[in-house]
């Protein structure tokens, strides 16, 4: 969200003073404040009733003002719109109010509303007529003290007149409003507990807009809002409706779960967890981690492609894919996953295909390429596209490697990094089906200090070969996004994805002009290709 550089105090003042009517939505904690802001409200009413209700106490100043301040601070931190806090009577005399205002300014609250009653106050809708009012002189002194204490010139002080609530009538209401105006209040909140707006409209008529007027139509809610607009109301407060709606929802949910003793009937009715995380701002944190965390603190995930049968292993793969072939008591894939876990790569995804039911390893996310028989590796990667996110290593279910290889990859910053074995002649001599690579530099002392990049994953007869790709590649968050986009583009061409092997995909990245970084190794990995390899693999 873009930062609003205008101070919250200034914005609240402008809201209250502008000719167009403004609306404040009640909130009582950080979450409800966010809900109000997201709904579009330009300002928030920090309701004393709602905050006390949410804290499980009564609206009789049972919560101390510093406890209310803590809540208001969470609300201010959670939102960018200004907050007008219901400050009851100011929690004591003029001196208490001065301190309250300074603390509110420090915590990012834009204004306070104080009412002309006696501390501890009682909610206006509870035995209103029996409530004693403060003397006009005392309350006017309090307003003056508050205005003198504020350090930010635009901090808003709303003086609330309880004359109608206490049964004193229009004359007293006008007298008080005028005294509070003269004392320096920025606006008058005129409250009424009647079911019709008659008191309020009578006041507004006589008042004639001497100072902005704020109203709280909780009881006279049936009045069309245009009536307030025509009567020149400055600001309407919807005073308690988020608290009351959540109370009703919580009661219904608690009752249902209590009687059902399971969650089936409520799951669909409650906000999904993803929505909770969204409103908490998890997305921002994820982005920030990418910017600020060192690589080793950032978690890398891995996608292991294990969809093929591996006919070259003969009857060993009659009932299971190659990745599940037993190597000294452990399946090959289990060893691969172990190597990842050993270097802290715990978020593991496996793409299955052939005899997928034979792959049953715990704590792994599975993706299935059910078209494994007619497709190649890139099609398998595409079914796991959603795991191509953040820092991610992609490798094969039949390639074992020493832990240091994975470790080095997790520490790399480059967008695309491949591990290349410079001892490629051996593979050629053995007649293996290897993926040769032409690089910018051969493996040498120089290449240790100088970044090496891949020039071709499909070297032609005239290209100098520098190594064999081990089948291991790592993408940075940016690199992963690039590959996702590439897969999407390839997927849009009929049949294209199905024929591609991983080196083809890497070759396309090179052709698109992306730097593919090379990390050289000499050995320390094993592509399990033969029954003999199965025996060697036991040493990994
Ligand atoms: C509040 O929301 O706490 C108010 C408004 O003060 S009322 O409850 O109507 O008094
Ligand atoms: Mg209140």
XYZ file of C-alpha atoms and ligand atoms in Angstrom:
551
model
C 0.000 0.000 0.000
C 1.250 3.444 -0.845
C 2.275 5.629 2.081
C 0.091 8.638 2.647
C 2.411 11.485 3.500
C -0.284 13.791 4.884
C -0.385 13.446 8.683
C -3.306 11.478 10.093
C -4.214 14.418 12.331
C -4.406 16.704 9.312
C -6.522 14.208 7.418
C -8.974 13.822 10.289
C -9.231 17.560 10.634
C -9.898 17.904 6.909
C -12.523 15.137 7.020
C -14.402 16.902 9.764
C -14.110 20.373 8.273
C -14.862 19.656 4.632
C -18.327 20.401 3.232
C -18.922 16.810 2.084
C -20.249 14.586 4.857
C -17.742 12.050 6.256
C -18.276 8.595 7.780
C -16.289 6.941 10.529
C -16.571 3.191 11.078
C -16.167 1.735 14.521
C -13.232 -0.524 15.244
C -11.995 -2.053 18.467
C -8.703 -3.745 17.639
C -6.149 -3.974 14.859
C -8.141 -6.505 12.870
C -11.442 -4.621 12.868
C -9.554 -1.412 12.076
C -8.121 -3.088 8.980
C -11.558 -4.352 8.025
C -12.967 -0.827 8.287
C -10.141 0.631 6.239
C -10.353 -2.051 3.551
C -14.084 -1.465 3.226
C -13.212 2.065 2.171
C -13.870 4.160 5.281
C -11.772 7.282 5.429
C -11.558 7.276 9.191
C -12.118 5.070 12.225
C -14.072 5.559 15.426
C -12.227 3.909 18.302
C -15.400 3.129 20.219
C -15.187 2.928 24.002
C -18.148 0.560 24.050
C -16.627 -1.772 21.477
C -13.104 -1.704 22.878
C -14.363 -2.480 26.379
C -16.687 -5.202 25.058
C -13.825 -6.761 23.111
C -11.705 -6.684 26.262
C -14.519 -8.450 28.114
C -15.280 -5.573 30.469
C -18.064 -3.001 30.849
C -18.240 0.440 29.295
C -17.731 2.050 32.719
C -14.022 2.852 32.511
C -13.254 -0.614 33.792
C -10.389 -0.795 31.301
C -7.742 1.729 32.326
C -6.889 4.458 29.856
C -3.456 2.995 29.224
C -5.128 -0.288 28.305
C -7.331 1.581 25.841
C -4.217 3.363 24.582
C -2.566 0.023 23.840
C -5.561 -1.036 21.774
C -5.613 2.304 19.952
C -1.937 1.920 19.152
C -2.530 -1.484 17.559
C -5.351 0.049 15.533
C -3.181 2.969 14.418
C -0.316 0.671 13.486
C -2.633 -1.568 11.488
C -4.092 1.190 9.328
C -3.335 4.355 7.429
C -6.664 6.112 7.905
C -6.983 8.455 10.892
C -8.532 7.320 14.153
C -10.812 9.390 16.344
C -10.632 7.751 19.752
C -13.620 7.757 22.074
C -11.858 9.162 25.140
C -14.925 9.015 27.425
C -14.532 11.870 29.949
C -10.790 12.134 29.387
C -10.265 9.580 32.175
C -10.156 12.111 34.987
C -9.671 15.855 35.229
C -8.049 18.330 32.814
C -4.617 17.143 33.829
C -5.342 13.506 33.019
C -6.627 14.588 29.615
C -3.430 16.492 28.844
C -1.361 13.417 29.386
C -3.808 11.217 27.461
C -3.650 13.545 24.451
C 0.135 13.582 24.404
C 0.265 9.799 24.572
C -2.319 9.499 21.786
C -0.251 11.826 19.621
C 2.799 9.662 20.247
C 0.892 6.506 19.273
C -0.455 7.855 16.004
C -4.056 8.514 17.039
C -5.430 11.538 15.179
C -8.010 12.843 17.602
C -10.025 12.344 20.753
C -13.668 12.768 21.621
C -14.461 13.645 25.214
C -17.931 13.763 26.752
C -19.248 16.108 29.439
C -19.932 13.481 32.075
C -18.206 12.471 35.322
C -15.446 9.859 35.590
C -16.109 6.933 35.717
C -18.707 7.304 32.999
C -21.506 5.003 31.954
C -22.540 4.199 28.408
C -25.118 6.713 27.162
C -27.668 3.999 26.411
C -27.626 2.659 29.971
C -29.811 4.664 32.364
C -28.917 7.803 30.411
C -31.275 10.103 32.227
C -29.717 9.227 35.569
C -26.263 10.270 34.493
C -24.769 13.391 36.053
C -23.157 15.873 33.684
C -19.951 17.760 34.307
C -20.346 21.465 34.956
C -19.944 23.600 31.868
C -17.032 25.447 33.489
C -15.168 22.312 34.436
C -15.623 20.721 31.014
C -14.692 23.931 29.183
C -11.471 24.111 31.222
C -10.760 20.532 30.262
C -11.203 21.331 26.555
C -8.862 24.332 26.877
C -6.267 22.246 28.679
C -6.487 19.538 26.011
C -6.090 21.990 23.144
C -3.177 23.691 24.881
C -1.480 20.347 25.520
C -1.543 18.990 21.974
C 1.789 19.247 20.194
C 0.456 18.626 16.700
C -1.650 21.637 15.669
C -4.030 19.419 13.717
C -4.798 16.924 16.503
C -8.596 16.923 16.716
C -10.584 17.400 19.901
C -14.292 16.669 19.607
C -16.475 17.840 22.493
C -19.452 15.571 23.078
C -22.595 17.001 24.558
C -24.655 14.600 26.677
C -27.431 17.072 27.465
C -30.068 15.176 25.457
C -28.944 11.827 26.888
C -29.306 13.133 30.440
C -32.719 14.629 29.680
C -31.840 18.330 29.704
C -33.266 19.359 26.351
C -32.333 21.649 23.513
C -31.530 24.795 25.443
C -28.952 23.085 27.611
C -27.531 21.301 24.576
C -27.053 24.584 22.724
C -25.586 26.308 25.770
C -23.044 23.567 26.234
C -22.150 23.313 22.566
C -21.520 27.038 22.408
C -19.378 26.993 25.568
C -17.306 24.135 24.210
C -16.903 25.922 20.874
C -15.601 28.964 22.709
C -13.264 26.750 24.745
C -11.604 25.629 21.516
C -13.218 22.331 20.504
C -12.761 21.398 16.829
C -16.217 19.836 16.533
C -19.304 19.102 18.608
C -20.638 15.563 18.916
C -24.298 15.803 19.734
C -25.660 12.540 21.047
C -29.237 11.349 21.342
C -30.806 8.120 22.503
C -34.145 8.671 20.795
C -35.387 6.412 18.051
C -35.943 9.434 15.824
C -33.505 12.237 15.007
C -35.795 15.010 16.310
C -33.418 16.216 19.005
C -30.464 16.192 16.686
C -32.309 17.971 13.869
C -33.617 20.618 16.268
C -30.096 21.223 17.508
C -28.620 21.372 14.005
C -31.228 23.938 12.970
C -30.437 26.271 15.846
C -26.734 25.598 15.744
C -26.484 26.734 12.153
C -23.115 25.162 11.513
C -21.110 27.252 13.968
C -18.720 24.351 14.286
C -18.804 20.930 12.552
C -21.306 18.537 14.125
C -20.703 14.821 14.568
C -23.590 12.406 15.167
C -24.007 8.767 16.219
C -27.269 7.427 14.765
C -27.163 4.088 16.601
C -30.723 4.474 17.901
C -32.226 6.554 15.092
C -30.760 4.267 12.451
C -33.918 4.284 10.373
C -33.298 7.872 9.343
C -32.199 8.134 5.705
C -28.621 9.369 5.530
C -29.675 12.177 3.178
C -31.604 13.727 6.055
C -28.278 14.199 7.874
C -26.650 15.511 4.731
C -29.352 18.094 4.236
C -29.128 19.123 7.867
C -25.409 19.809 7.318
C -24.036 17.116 9.582
C -20.254 17.010 9.259
C -19.537 13.434 10.276
C -21.597 10.307 10.892
C -20.216 7.622 13.210
C -21.346 4.024 12.718
C -20.462 3.401 16.312
C -20.463 -0.285 17.157
C -21.444 -2.393 14.168
C -18.233 -4.324 13.614
C -18.184 -5.377 17.253
C -21.855 -6.349 17.174
C -21.558 -8.272 13.916
C -18.553 -10.215 15.154
C -20.327 -10.944 18.441
C -23.287 -12.459 16.573
C -20.960 -14.459 14.305
C -18.856 -15.740 17.194
C -21.924 -16.802 19.158
C -23.348 -18.716 16.194
C -20.034 -20.451 15.491
C -19.364 -21.380 19.108
C -22.878 -22.758 19.504
C -22.663 -24.803 16.337
C -19.263 -26.340 17.122
C -20.342 -27.048 20.686
C -23.373 -29.001 19.576
C -21.835 -30.687 16.494
C -18.509 -31.609 18.134
C -16.934 -31.178 14.709
C -16.144 -28.394 12.292
C -18.050 -29.482 9.199
C -20.878 -26.988 9.456
C -18.748 -24.006 10.196
C -15.737 -24.399 7.915
C -17.535 -22.919 4.919
C -18.968 -20.087 6.963
C -15.812 -18.757 8.559
C -13.073 -16.749 6.872
C -10.513 -19.040 5.224
C -7.098 -19.082 6.860
C -5.630 -17.625 3.684
C -7.822 -14.578 4.216
C -6.532 -14.262 7.776
C -2.943 -14.394 6.539
C -3.692 -11.893 3.796
C -5.181 -9.325 6.129
C -2.299 -9.838 8.547
C 0.036 -8.867 5.698
C 1.929 -12.136 5.298
C 2.524 -11.228 1.647
C 4.515 -8.157 2.620
C 6.678 -10.171 4.993
C 7.398 -12.741 2.316
C 8.520 -10.011 -0.061
C 10.613 -8.373 2.661
C 12.326 -11.665 3.451
C 13.425 -11.895 -0.144
C 14.898 -8.408 0.076
C 16.476 -8.489 3.506
C 17.260 -12.025 4.641
C 20.646 -13.526 3.901
C 20.415 -16.516 1.569
C 21.132 -19.064 4.271
C 18.204 -17.729 6.286
C 15.941 -17.991 3.298
C 14.398 -21.367 2.800
C 14.997 -23.206 -0.419
C 12.610 -25.849 -1.626
C 13.159 -28.684 -4.058
C 11.181 -30.328 -6.809
C 12.259 -33.850 -7.662
C 11.207 -35.235 -11.019
C 10.481 -38.941 -10.578
C 7.843 -39.768 -13.175
C 9.805 -42.117 -15.428
C 10.025 -45.876 -15.212
C 13.743 -46.259 -15.950
C 13.570 -49.266 -18.264
C 17.358 -49.433 -18.226
C 17.191 -51.046 -14.800
C 15.270 -53.990 -16.202
C 13.096 -55.966 -13.832
C 14.064 -53.732 -10.898
C 11.495 -51.287 -12.229
C 8.755 -53.761 -13.121
C 6.687 -52.863 -10.072
C 8.099 -49.481 -9.117
C 9.618 -46.437 -10.735
C 13.371 -46.113 -10.851
C 13.277 -43.576 -8.042
C 11.960 -46.281 -5.705
C 14.620 -48.856 -6.516
C 16.186 -50.090 -3.319
C 19.751 -49.040 -2.642
C 21.199 -50.807 0.367
C 17.903 -50.826 2.224
C 16.656 -47.407 1.194
C 14.850 -46.240 -1.924
C 16.892 -44.061 -4.246
C 14.417 -41.190 -3.909
C 14.563 -41.494 -0.118
C 18.302 -40.889 -0.330
C 17.814 -37.873 -2.576
C 15.309 -36.367 -0.140
C 17.647 -37.119 2.750
C 20.428 -35.166 1.053
C 18.117 -32.193 0.729
C 16.894 -32.367 4.300
C 20.471 -32.578 5.539
C 21.104 -29.052 4.231
C 17.828 -27.618 5.502
C 15.774 -28.021 2.323
C 12.601 -29.334 3.896
C 9.889 -28.186 1.524
C 10.029 -31.071 -0.920
C 7.840 -31.813 -3.904
C 7.988 -34.975 -5.986
C 6.472 -35.430 -9.428
C 5.240 -38.982 -9.833
C 4.089 -40.795 -12.954
C 4.916 -44.433 -13.587
C 3.595 -46.666 -10.753
C 2.868 -43.608 -8.712
C 1.319 -45.586 -5.886
C 4.704 -47.140 -5.192
C 6.029 -43.733 -4.134
C 4.950 -43.372 -0.558
C 7.430 -41.240 1.330
C 6.251 -39.023 4.160
C 6.434 -35.229 4.412
C 6.513 -34.700 0.686
C 4.102 -32.853 -1.536
C 3.168 -34.922 -4.556
C 2.324 -33.822 -8.062
C 1.276 -36.361 -10.660
C 2.153 -36.383 -14.333
C -0.354 -38.972 -15.423
C 0.733 -38.537 -19.045
C 4.250 -39.676 -18.118
C 4.325 -42.329 -20.844
C 3.843 -39.836 -23.670
C 5.640 -36.810 -22.214
C 9.116 -35.782 -21.111
C 10.655 -34.075 -18.093
C 9.494 -30.542 -18.783
C 5.875 -31.690 -18.808
C 6.527 -33.188 -15.362
C 7.989 -29.910 -14.155
C 4.951 -28.103 -15.506
C 2.563 -30.127 -13.332
C 4.541 -28.895 -10.323
C 4.584 -25.271 -11.557
C 2.993 -24.010 -8.349
C 6.043 -25.227 -6.407
C 8.304 -23.183 -8.696
C 8.259 -20.359 -6.237
C 10.952 -18.652 -4.198
C 14.373 -20.276 -4.149
C 13.913 -23.725 -5.628
C 16.173 -26.572 -6.724
C 14.971 -28.958 -9.414
C 16.614 -32.349 -9.749
C 15.874 -35.941 -10.703
C 14.693 -38.798 -8.557
C 17.530 -40.958 -9.858
C 20.394 -38.531 -9.288
C 22.307 -38.803 -6.025
C 24.626 -36.056 -4.913
C 26.823 -35.176 -1.983
C 25.289 -32.747 0.453
C 27.760 -29.988 -0.307
C 26.310 -29.637 -3.805
C 22.858 -28.827 -2.441
C 24.447 -26.625 0.212
C 26.282 -24.570 -2.363
C 23.125 -24.136 -4.387
C 21.100 -22.907 -1.393
C 23.720 -20.206 -0.870
C 23.738 -19.056 -4.464
C 22.186 -15.778 -5.513
C 22.012 -16.275 -9.254
C 18.691 -16.582 -11.043
C 19.565 -19.879 -12.709
C 22.461 -22.061 -11.538
C 23.401 -25.484 -12.862
C 25.882 -27.974 -11.478
C 28.199 -29.214 -14.206
C 30.709 -32.048 -13.905
C 33.919 -31.167 -15.717
C 34.915 -34.827 -15.801
C 32.638 -35.423 -18.764
C 35.038 -37.559 -20.786
C 34.425 -40.456 -18.463
C 30.730 -40.462 -19.242
C 31.483 -40.292 -22.925
C 33.887 -43.193 -22.625
C 31.314 -45.249 -20.794
C 28.856 -44.476 -23.558
C 26.352 -42.970 -21.120
C 23.499 -40.905 -22.294
C 24.856 -37.660 -20.859
C 23.764 -34.028 -21.164
C 26.874 -32.189 -22.312
C 27.322 -28.479 -21.820
C 29.426 -25.803 -23.498
C 30.450 -23.098 -21.048
C 32.092 -19.679 -21.093
C 35.195 -21.071 -19.354
C 36.599 -24.535 -18.730
C 36.903 -25.792 -15.180
C 40.167 -24.316 -13.978
C 41.651 -22.309 -11.190
C 40.459 -19.227 -13.030
C 36.878 -20.484 -13.182
C 36.927 -20.725 -9.418
C 37.152 -16.957 -9.148
C 35.421 -15.953 -12.350
C 31.705 -16.594 -12.798
C 31.173 -19.182 -15.502
C 28.009 -19.304 -17.576
C 26.546 -21.966 -19.831
C 26.689 -21.267 -23.549
C 24.797 -24.276 -24.773
C 22.944 -27.282 -23.382
C 22.658 -28.704 -26.868
C 26.234 -28.269 -28.089
C 26.786 -28.963 -31.780
C 29.737 -30.717 -33.334
C 31.735 -27.494 -33.467
C 31.139 -26.500 -29.839
C 33.780 -27.209 -27.264
C 32.296 -29.284 -24.466
C 33.250 -28.325 -20.918
C 31.209 -30.646 -18.840
C 28.161 -32.768 -18.203
C 25.075 -31.320 -16.578
C 24.348 -33.280 -13.400
C 20.608 -32.820 -13.665
C 20.612 -30.337 -10.807
C 19.471 -26.747 -11.292
C 18.532 -24.031 -8.852
C 16.330 -20.997 -9.473
C 16.161 -17.791 -7.466
C 12.678 -16.321 -6.844
C 13.164 -14.310 -10.042
C 14.481 -17.320 -11.926
C 11.548 -19.431 -10.741
C 9.124 -16.799 -12.002
C 10.926 -16.744 -15.315
C 10.565 -20.507 -15.670
C 6.901 -20.411 -14.699
C 6.315 -17.871 -17.418
C 8.318 -19.915 -19.905
C 6.319 -23.049 -19.069
C 3.120 -21.110 -19.530
C 4.232 -19.834 -22.916
C 5.340 -23.308 -24.007
C 2.107 -24.794 -22.726
C 0.214 -22.489 -25.034
C 1.827 -24.119 -28.086
C 0.034 -27.429 -28.709
C 2.186 -30.454 -27.952
C 5.351 -28.397 -27.450
C 5.804 -28.996 -23.742
C 5.508 -32.765 -24.087
C 8.626 -33.282 -26.154
C 11.041 -31.215 -24.078
C 13.680 -32.531 -21.713
C 15.214 -30.386 -19.003
C 18.320 -29.481 -21.066
C 15.951 -28.227 -23.782
C 14.331 -25.904 -21.271
C 17.724 -24.661 -20.070
C 18.765 -24.164 -23.672
C 15.655 -22.050 -24.282
C 16.570 -19.890 -21.268
C 20.068 -19.404 -22.700
C 18.583 -18.554 -26.089
C 16.284 -16.015 -24.451
C 19.406 -14.282 -23.200
C 19.224 -15.316 -19.540
C 22.501 -15.967 -17.784
C 22.731 -19.576 -16.608
C 25.450 -19.740 -13.991
C 27.644 -22.833 -13.834
C 29.026 -24.389 -10.675
C 31.654 -26.972 -11.544
C 32.121 -30.215 -9.708
C 34.259 -33.233 -10.361
C 32.238 -36.249 -9.413
C 30.358 -36.271 -6.088
C 27.131 -37.127 -7.846
C 25.685 -40.195 -9.464
C 23.102 -40.677 -12.152
C 21.743 -44.121 -11.394
C 21.549 -45.640 -14.830
C 22.512 -49.241 -14.464
C 22.464 -52.096 -12.026
C 26.118 -51.346 -11.393
C 25.219 -47.774 -10.392
C 22.742 -49.181 -7.912
C 25.642 -50.808 -6.126
C 27.794 -47.654 -6.232
C 24.862 -45.628 -4.943
C 25.026 -47.380 -1.613
C 28.082 -45.270 -0.810
C 26.179 -42.012 -1.044
C -19.091 4.422 21.880
O -19.121 3.894 20.781
O -18.456 3.954 22.833
C -19.828 5.656 22.136
C -21.024 5.889 21.386
O -19.457 6.370 23.003
S -22.317 5.307 22.348
O -22.078 3.928 22.654
O -23.470 5.515 21.524
O -22.371 6.107 23.555
Mg -18.233 5.552 24.349
